[in-house]
Amino acid sequence: MKLKIYSSLSKKNEEISFVDENISMYVCGPTLYNALHIGNGRTLIVFDTLYRFFLKFCKKKITYVRNITDIDEKIIQKSQQSYKTPEEVVEENYKLYNKDKENLNLLTPNYEPFFTEYLPKMFDYIYDLIEKNYAYITHKNNIYFSIDKLEKYDFLQNIEDLNTSVRINNEDDKNNSKDFAIWKTTDGFGYNSPWGKGIPGWHMECVVMHQELLGNSFTLHGGGIDLCFPHHNNEIALCYGRNNTLCTNIWVHNGLLNIKEEKMSKSINNIILMKDIIKNKFDGDVFRYLYLSTHYRSPLNYSEDKLENSLKNIKKIREFKFKYNNFLNKFCESVYSDHLLEDFNTPSLLNYLHNKIDDFIQSIDLKEKQIIYTTILNTLYMLGFNLSIRTKLSEKEINKLTEQRWNLKKNKEFAESDKIRTLLHNNFIEIEDTSYGYIWFYV
Ligand SMILES: [Zn+2]
């Protein structure tokens, strides 16, 4: 059994044997200079779902690393603007990040390293690069990676094709304008190093963490497509310089999330933060549905209509789960193969599950209904949907209210009975009247 997944390095689908092989994956986590936006949420969900897939089907060891960037130029800039220390900026955003992770129902990776714990390891790495002539120290005491040493530098991206929005810093102490900083000497905030006070280059940070936690070679590296160049391209250059490997052949990138066809950016003030929108109405399941109903590599054009549509679909799924929970049984079918094995096609799997819900409703065979119900539920859980009860009302309160409503209705006091129905609806409970009486269920 193999998962075919597109690699930005080879520009084609690569195969991963996931049943009897160890799996190790590294995903670039957030830089804690700000609260997460809904584009960050997409990356988190895509790779959380891939991790869940491996957990479900891999019989060997799985190691998932999702790092935390706790120092870089953006964090220092934010600390200066807000009169806080970089540590305070990180701590504040770390709390928000943890809340987002909980809301999104993310599994905890095996490792969530903070870069600053790896500083001494980075110094060793830099020494090695300097010794191998892949890095040089300048008169300003900055250290750069020397791309002229490489036979080829365009690993993930043809640099000449890049638009001007991806800027290459052209400091005057570089040998080649494309050389990138792995250590920058600073006047203000910085860490002590063998080369004086300074801060690490971002690309260097991830490389040190995956080297330490996953070794010279691992199964796949993931992140948002916006990290392809320069971040991931330069990670490959660093690995190549030090270890003569590309660390992995499989570089998986999820597409961007755009707001009404436009990229999220500070300059047009269209950034939507996760914490501002993930609330009671649009919970983690709604966002997971939104993200997984678009293929992970396609751009996702976010709009309120799209979010409402995800809510509608999640409501249908919840209704199915709670209304028919007496069909739960231990038999189910494996449905991942046709959909996820082909470049992790989650939208196709979700469509399939919706069709299966229709099959369930139409079927009159009890055994078949049990198998369909259990298969759908197990697959949804495997994809990371929570589908938990959302109401704050106790069962006793619900029974009392539904009974009251039923008696009012029998007495033809429709206005009063509808009031209770609305109250229940607002508390995520639906009622259905049948020829035998009524049933209520959670949604
Ligand atoms: Zn990274």
Coordinates of C-alpha atoms and ligand atoms in Angstrom, one line a residue:
M1 CA 0.0 0.0 0.0
K2 CA 1.5 3.3 -1.0
L3 CA 0.5 7.0 -0.7
K4 CA 1.2 9.0 -3.8
I5 CA 1.9 12.6 -2.8
Y6 CA 3.1 15.5 -4.9
S7 CA 6.7 16.7 -4.1
S8 CA 7.7 20.3 -5.0
L9 CA 11.2 19.0 -5.4
S10 CA 10.7 16.4 -8.2
K11 CA 7.5 18.2 -9.4
K12 CA 5.7 14.9 -9.6
N13 CA 3.9 12.4 -7.3
E14 CA 6.3 10.5 -5.1
E15 CA 5.3 7.3 -3.3
I16 CA 5.4 6.6 0.4
S17 CA 5.1 3.1 1.7
F18 CA 3.3 3.8 5.0
V19 CA 2.2 0.4 6.3
D20 CA 5.4 -1.4 7.2
E21 CA 7.9 1.5 7.1
N22 CA 8.8 4.1 9.8
I23 CA 7.4 7.5 9.0
S24 CA 9.1 10.8 10.0
M25 CA 7.8 14.2 9.1
Y26 CA 8.8 17.7 9.8
V27 CA 6.4 20.6 9.3
C28 CA 7.3 24.3 9.7
G29 CA 5.2 25.6 12.6
P30 CA 4.3 29.2 13.3
T31 CA 6.6 32.1 14.1
L32 CA 5.1 33.5 17.3
Y33 CA 5.2 37.2 16.5
N34 CA 1.5 37.4 16.2
A35 CA -1.7 35.4 16.7
L36 CA -2.3 32.8 14.0
H37 CA -4.4 33.8 10.9
I38 CA -6.7 31.5 9.1
G39 CA -4.0 30.7 6.5
N40 CA -1.8 29.3 9.2
G41 CA -4.9 27.2 10.3
R42 CA -5.0 25.6 6.9
T43 CA -1.4 24.3 7.1
L44 CA -2.0 23.0 10.6
I45 CA -5.1 21.1 9.6
V46 CA -3.6 19.6 6.4
F47 CA -0.6 18.1 8.1
D48 CA -2.6 17.1 11.2
T49 CA -4.9 15.1 8.9
L50 CA -1.9 13.5 7.1
Y51 CA -0.4 12.6 10.5
R52 CA -3.7 11.1 11.6
F53 CA -3.8 9.0 8.3
F54 CA -0.3 7.6 9.1
L55 CA -1.3 7.0 12.7
K56 CA -4.3 5.0 11.6
F57 CA -2.6 2.8 9.0
C58 CA 1.2 2.7 9.7
K59 CA 2.2 -0.3 11.8
K60 CA 5.7 1.1 12.5
K61 CA 7.1 4.1 14.3
I62 CA 5.8 7.6 13.4
T63 CA 7.7 10.7 14.4
Y64 CA 6.0 14.0 13.8
V65 CA 7.9 17.3 14.5
R66 CA 6.2 20.7 14.2
N67 CA 8.5 23.4 15.4
I68 CA 7.9 26.7 17.0
T69 CA 10.0 29.7 15.8
D70 CA 10.6 31.7 19.0
I71 CA 13.2 34.1 17.7
D72 CA 13.5 35.9 14.4
E73 CA 13.5 39.4 13.0
K74 CA 9.7 39.7 13.0
I75 CA 9.6 38.8 16.8
I76 CA 12.3 41.4 17.6
Q77 CA 10.4 44.0 15.5
K78 CA 7.2 43.3 17.3
S79 CA 8.9 43.5 20.7
Q80 CA 10.3 47.0 19.8
Q81 CA 6.9 48.2 18.6
S82 CA 5.1 46.9 21.7
Y83 CA 7.7 47.8 24.3
K84 CA 7.9 44.1 25.4
T85 CA 10.8 41.7 25.4
P86 CA 10.9 39.1 22.6
E87 CA 10.2 36.4 25.3
E88 CA 7.1 38.3 26.3
V89 CA 5.9 38.5 22.7
V90 CA 6.4 34.8 22.3
E91 CA 4.7 33.9 25.6
E92 CA 1.7 35.9 24.7
N93 CA 1.3 34.4 21.3
Y94 CA 2.1 30.9 22.5
K95 CA -1.0 31.1 24.8
L96 CA -3.2 32.1 21.8
Y97 CA -1.6 29.4 19.7
N98 CA -2.4 26.7 22.3
K99 CA -6.0 27.9 22.3
D100 CA -6.2 27.7 18.5
K101 CA -4.7 24.2 18.6
E102 CA -7.4 23.1 21.0
N103 CA -10.2 24.7 19.0
L104 CA -8.9 23.0 15.8
N105 CA -8.7 19.6 17.5
L106 CA -5.1 19.2 16.6
L107 CA -3.1 16.1 17.8
T108 CA 0.0 16.9 19.7
P109 CA 3.1 16.0 17.5
N110 CA 5.9 13.9 19.0
Y111 CA 8.0 17.0 19.2
E112 CA 7.2 20.7 19.3
P113 CA 10.6 22.2 19.7
F114 CA 11.3 25.8 20.5
F115 CA 14.3 26.9 18.4
T116 CA 16.1 28.8 21.2
E117 CA 16.7 25.4 23.0
Y118 CA 18.8 24.4 20.0
L119 CA 21.2 27.4 19.9
P120 CA 24.4 25.4 20.9
K121 CA 23.6 22.7 18.3
M122 CA 23.3 25.5 15.7
F123 CA 26.8 26.7 16.5
D124 CA 28.1 23.2 15.8
Y125 CA 26.2 23.2 12.5
I126 CA 27.7 26.6 11.5
Y127 CA 31.2 25.5 12.4
D128 CA 30.8 22.5 10.1
L129 CA 29.5 24.7 7.2
I130 CA 32.5 27.1 7.6
E131 CA 34.9 24.2 7.7
K132 CA 33.4 22.8 4.5
N133 CA 33.6 26.2 2.9
Y134 CA 29.9 26.5 2.5
A135 CA 29.7 29.5 4.8
Y136 CA 31.9 32.5 5.4
I137 CA 32.2 35.2 8.1
T138 CA 32.2 38.8 6.8
H139 CA 34.0 42.0 8.1
K140 CA 30.6 42.9 9.8
N141 CA 30.7 39.6 11.6
N142 CA 27.7 38.2 9.7
I143 CA 27.8 34.6 8.5
Y144 CA 26.4 33.7 5.1
F145 CA 25.8 30.5 3.2
S146 CA 27.8 30.6 0.0
I147 CA 25.6 29.5 -2.8
D148 CA 28.5 29.6 -5.4
K149 CA 29.7 26.4 -3.8
L150 CA 26.6 24.5 -4.9
E151 CA 26.4 23.0 -8.4
K152 CA 22.7 24.0 -8.4
Y153 CA 20.8 26.4 -6.1
D154 CA 17.3 26.2 -7.7
F155 CA 16.1 23.2 -5.8
L156 CA 12.4 24.0 -5.4
Q157 CA 12.0 27.1 -7.5
N158 CA 13.6 28.5 -10.6
I159 CA 14.9 31.7 -9.1
E160 CA 14.8 33.6 -12.4
D161 CA 11.1 33.0 -12.6
L162 CA 10.4 34.6 -9.3
N163 CA 8.4 37.7 -9.2
T164 CA 9.9 40.8 -7.6
S165 CA 7.7 40.4 -4.5
V166 CA 10.1 37.8 -3.2
R167 CA 13.0 40.0 -2.4
I168 CA 16.6 38.9 -2.0
N169 CA 18.3 41.0 0.6
N170 CA 21.3 42.7 -0.9
E171 CA 23.5 43.5 2.0
D172 CA 26.9 44.9 1.0
D173 CA 29.0 42.3 2.8
K174 CA 27.8 39.3 0.8
N175 CA 30.0 37.6 -1.9
N176 CA 26.9 36.9 -4.0
S177 CA 23.6 38.7 -3.7
K178 CA 21.8 35.3 -3.4
D179 CA 23.9 34.2 -0.4
F180 CA 21.7 34.1 2.7
A181 CA 22.4 34.9 6.4
I182 CA 22.8 32.0 8.8
W183 CA 23.9 34.3 11.6
K184 CA 23.5 38.1 11.9
T185 CA 25.4 40.2 14.3
T186 CA 23.1 42.6 16.1
D187 CA 23.4 45.9 18.1
G188 CA 20.2 45.4 20.1
F189 CA 18.7 42.1 21.2
G190 CA 20.8 39.1 20.5
Y191 CA 22.3 35.8 21.9
N192 CA 26.0 35.3 22.8
S193 CA 27.8 33.2 20.2
P194 CA 31.4 32.3 19.3
W195 CA 31.0 35.2 16.8
G196 CA 29.6 37.8 19.2
K197 CA 26.1 38.9 19.9
G198 CA 23.5 38.1 17.2
I199 CA 20.5 36.2 16.0
P200 CA 20.2 33.1 13.8
G201 CA 18.8 33.1 10.2
W202 CA 15.4 31.6 10.0
H203 CA 16.3 28.8 7.5
M204 CA 19.1 27.7 9.8
E205 CA 16.7 27.3 12.7
C206 CA 14.5 24.6 11.0
V207 CA 17.5 22.7 9.7
V208 CA 19.1 22.4 13.1
M209 CA 15.8 21.1 14.6
H210 CA 15.2 18.4 12.0
Q211 CA 18.8 17.4 12.0
E212 CA 18.6 16.9 15.8
L213 CA 15.2 15.2 16.0
L214 CA 15.0 13.3 12.7
G215 CA 18.6 12.9 11.5
N216 CA 20.1 13.4 8.0
S217 CA 17.2 11.9 6.2
F218 CA 13.4 11.6 6.8
T219 CA 10.2 10.8 5.0
L220 CA 8.7 14.2 4.3
H221 CA 8.9 17.9 4.9
G222 CA 5.8 20.0 4.9
G223 CA 4.6 23.6 5.0
G224 CA 2.7 26.3 3.2
I225 CA 3.5 27.0 -0.4
D226 CA 4.7 30.5 0.6
L227 CA 7.6 28.8 2.4
C228 CA 8.9 27.2 -0.8
F229 CA 11.3 30.0 -1.6
P230 CA 13.4 31.1 0.1
H231 CA 12.8 29.1 3.3
H232 CA 12.7 25.5 2.1
N233 CA 15.0 26.0 -0.8
N234 CA 17.6 27.3 1.6
E235 CA 16.9 24.5 4.1
I236 CA 17.9 22.1 1.3
A237 CA 21.0 24.1 0.5
L238 CA 22.1 23.9 4.2
C239 CA 21.5 20.2 4.4
Y240 CA 23.3 19.7 1.2
G241 CA 26.3 21.8 2.4
R242 CA 26.6 20.0 5.7
N243 CA 25.5 16.4 5.0
N244 CA 25.5 16.1 1.2
T245 CA 21.8 15.0 1.3
L246 CA 18.6 16.9 0.5
C247 CA 17.2 15.6 3.9
T248 CA 14.1 14.3 2.0
N249 CA 12.9 14.0 -1.5
I250 CA 9.3 14.7 -0.5
W251 CA 8.6 18.4 0.0
V252 CA 4.8 18.8 0.5
H253 CA 3.2 22.2 0.3
N254 CA -0.3 23.2 0.9
G255 CA -1.8 26.0 -1.2
L256 CA -2.4 29.6 0.0
L257 CA -5.6 30.8 1.6
N258 CA -6.8 33.9 -0.2
I259 CA -9.5 36.3 0.9
K260 CA -11.9 37.0 -2.0
E261 CA -9.1 36.1 -4.5
E262 CA -6.6 38.3 -2.8
K263 CA -3.6 37.3 -0.8
M264 CA -3.9 38.0 2.9
S265 CA -1.6 40.9 3.8
K266 CA -1.1 43.7 6.3
S267 CA -0.9 46.3 3.6
I268 CA -4.5 45.7 2.4
N269 CA -5.7 45.0 5.9
N270 CA -7.5 41.8 5.1
I271 CA -5.9 39.5 7.7
I272 CA -8.4 37.3 9.6
L273 CA -7.1 35.9 12.8
M274 CA -8.1 32.4 13.9
K275 CA -9.0 33.5 17.4
D276 CA -11.4 36.2 16.1
I277 CA -13.5 33.8 14.0
I278 CA -13.3 30.4 15.6
K279 CA -16.2 30.8 17.9
N280 CA -19.3 28.8 19.0
K281 CA -21.0 29.0 15.6
F282 CA -18.0 28.3 13.5
D283 CA -16.1 25.7 15.6
G284 CA -13.1 23.6 14.8
D285 CA -15.1 21.1 12.8
V286 CA -16.4 23.8 10.5
F287 CA -12.9 25.0 9.8
R288 CA -11.6 21.5 9.3
Y289 CA -14.4 20.9 6.8
L290 CA -13.6 24.2 5.1
Y291 CA -9.9 23.3 4.7
L292 CA -10.4 19.6 3.8
S293 CA -13.1 20.3 1.2
T294 CA -10.6 22.0 -1.0
H295 CA -7.6 19.9 -2.3
Y296 CA -4.6 20.7 -0.1
R297 CA -2.5 22.0 -3.1
S298 CA -5.2 24.2 -4.6
P299 CA -5.6 27.8 -3.5
L300 CA -8.5 28.2 -1.1
N301 CA -10.6 31.3 -1.7
Y302 CA -12.1 32.1 1.6
S303 CA -15.4 33.8 2.0
E304 CA -18.1 34.0 4.5
D305 CA -20.4 32.1 2.1
K306 CA -17.9 29.3 2.0
L307 CA -17.7 29.1 5.8
E308 CA -21.5 29.1 6.0
N309 CA -21.5 26.3 3.5
S310 CA -19.1 24.3 5.6
L311 CA -21.3 24.9 8.6
K312 CA -24.3 23.5 6.6
N313 CA -22.3 20.4 5.8
I314 CA -21.1 19.9 9.3
K315 CA -24.7 20.2 10.6
K316 CA -25.8 17.5 8.2
I317 CA -23.0 15.3 9.4
R318 CA -23.8 16.0 13.1
E319 CA -27.5 15.3 12.5
F320 CA -26.6 12.0 10.9
K321 CA -24.3 11.1 13.7
F322 CA -26.7 11.8 16.6
K323 CA -30.0 10.9 14.9
Y324 CA -28.9 7.4 14.0
N325 CA -26.4 6.5 16.7
N326 CA -28.2 3.3 17.5
F327 CA -26.7 1.9 14.2
L328 CA -23.2 2.0 15.6
N329 CA -21.6 -1.4 15.3
K330 CA -18.2 -2.9 15.2
F331 CA -18.1 -3.6 11.5
C332 CA -16.9 -1.1 9.0
E333 CA -15.3 -0.9 5.6
S334 CA -12.0 0.8 4.7
V335 CA -12.7 3.6 2.4
Y336 CA -9.4 5.6 2.4
S337 CA -7.8 3.7 -0.4
D338 CA -9.6 5.2 -3.4
H339 CA -9.4 8.8 -2.3
L340 CA -6.5 9.6 0.1
L341 CA -3.9 7.4 -1.7
E342 CA -4.1 9.6 -4.7
D343 CA -2.4 12.8 -3.6
F344 CA -4.4 13.0 -0.4
N345 CA -7.7 13.8 -2.1
T346 CA -9.8 14.8 1.0
P347 CA -12.5 16.7 -1.0
S348 CA -13.2 13.5 -3.0
L349 CA -13.4 11.5 0.3
L350 CA -15.8 14.0 1.8
N351 CA -18.0 13.8 -1.3
Y352 CA -18.0 10.1 -1.0
L353 CA -19.1 10.3 2.6
H354 CA -22.0 12.6 1.8
N355 CA -23.1 10.1 -0.9
K356 CA -22.8 7.3 1.7
I357 CA -25.1 9.3 4.1
D358 CA -27.7 9.3 1.3
D359 CA -27.2 5.5 0.7
F360 CA -27.7 5.0 4.5
I361 CA -31.0 6.9 4.5
Q362 CA -32.3 5.0 1.4
S363 CA -31.2 1.5 2.6
I364 CA -33.7 -0.7 4.3
D365 CA -31.3 -3.5 5.2
L366 CA -30.4 -3.2 8.9
K367 CA -27.0 -4.9 8.6
E368 CA -26.0 -2.7 5.6
K369 CA -27.1 0.4 7.5
Q370 CA -25.0 -0.5 10.5
I371 CA -21.9 -1.0 8.3
I372 CA -22.4 2.3 6.4
Y373 CA -23.0 4.2 9.6
T374 CA -19.9 2.9 11.3
T375 CA -17.8 3.3 8.2
I376 CA -18.8 7.0 7.8
L377 CA -18.2 7.8 11.5
N378 CA -14.8 6.0 11.7
T379 CA -13.7 7.8 8.5
L380 CA -14.7 11.2 9.9
Y381 CA -12.9 10.6 13.1
M382 CA -9.8 9.5 11.2
L383 CA -10.0 12.8 9.3
G384 CA -9.9 14.6 12.7
F385 CA -13.5 15.7 13.1
N386 CA -14.5 16.0 16.7
L387 CA -18.4 15.9 16.3
S388 CA -18.9 16.2 20.0
I389 CA -22.1 17.3 21.8
R390 CA -22.1 21.1 21.8
T391 CA -25.0 21.9 24.0
K392 CA -24.6 23.1 27.5
L393 CA -28.1 21.7 28.5
S394 CA -28.3 18.5 30.4
E395 CA -30.2 15.5 29.1
K396 CA -32.7 16.0 32.0
E397 CA -33.3 19.7 30.9
I398 CA -33.6 18.7 27.3
N399 CA -36.2 16.0 28.1
K400 CA -38.2 18.4 30.2
L401 CA -38.2 21.1 27.4
T402 CA -39.0 18.7 24.6
E403 CA -41.9 17.2 26.7
Q404 CA -43.2 20.7 27.4
R405 CA -43.1 21.6 23.7
W406 CA -44.9 18.4 22.8
N407 CA -47.7 19.1 25.3
L408 CA -48.1 22.7 24.0
K409 CA -48.2 21.4 20.5
K410 CA -50.9 18.9 21.3
N411 CA -52.9 21.7 22.9
K412 CA -52.4 23.7 19.7
E413 CA -50.4 26.4 21.5
F414 CA -48.1 26.7 18.5
A415 CA -46.5 30.0 19.2
E416 CA -45.4 28.8 22.7
S417 CA -44.3 25.4 21.4
D418 CA -42.2 27.1 18.6
K419 CA -40.5 29.2 21.2
I420 CA -39.2 26.1 22.9
R421 CA -38.1 24.6 19.6
T422 CA -36.1 27.8 18.8
L423 CA -34.6 27.7 22.3
L424 CA -33.5 24.1 21.7
H425 CA -32.2 24.9 18.2
N426 CA -30.1 27.7 19.6
N427 CA -28.7 25.2 22.0
F428 CA -27.7 22.7 19.2
I429 CA -30.8 20.4 19.7
E430 CA -33.2 19.6 16.9
I431 CA -36.6 17.9 17.2
E432 CA -38.4 15.9 14.6
D433 CA -42.1 15.0 14.9
T434 CA -43.1 11.6 13.5
S435 CA -46.3 9.6 13.4
Y436 CA -45.3 7.9 16.6
G437 CA -44.4 11.0 18.6
Y438 CA -41.2 13.0 18.4
I439 CA -37.4 12.4 18.6
W440 CA -34.8 14.9 19.5
F441 CA -31.1 14.8 18.7
Y442 CA -27.9 16.8 19.1
V443 CA -26.5 18.8 16.1
Ligands
ZN1 ZN 10.9 26.0 8.6

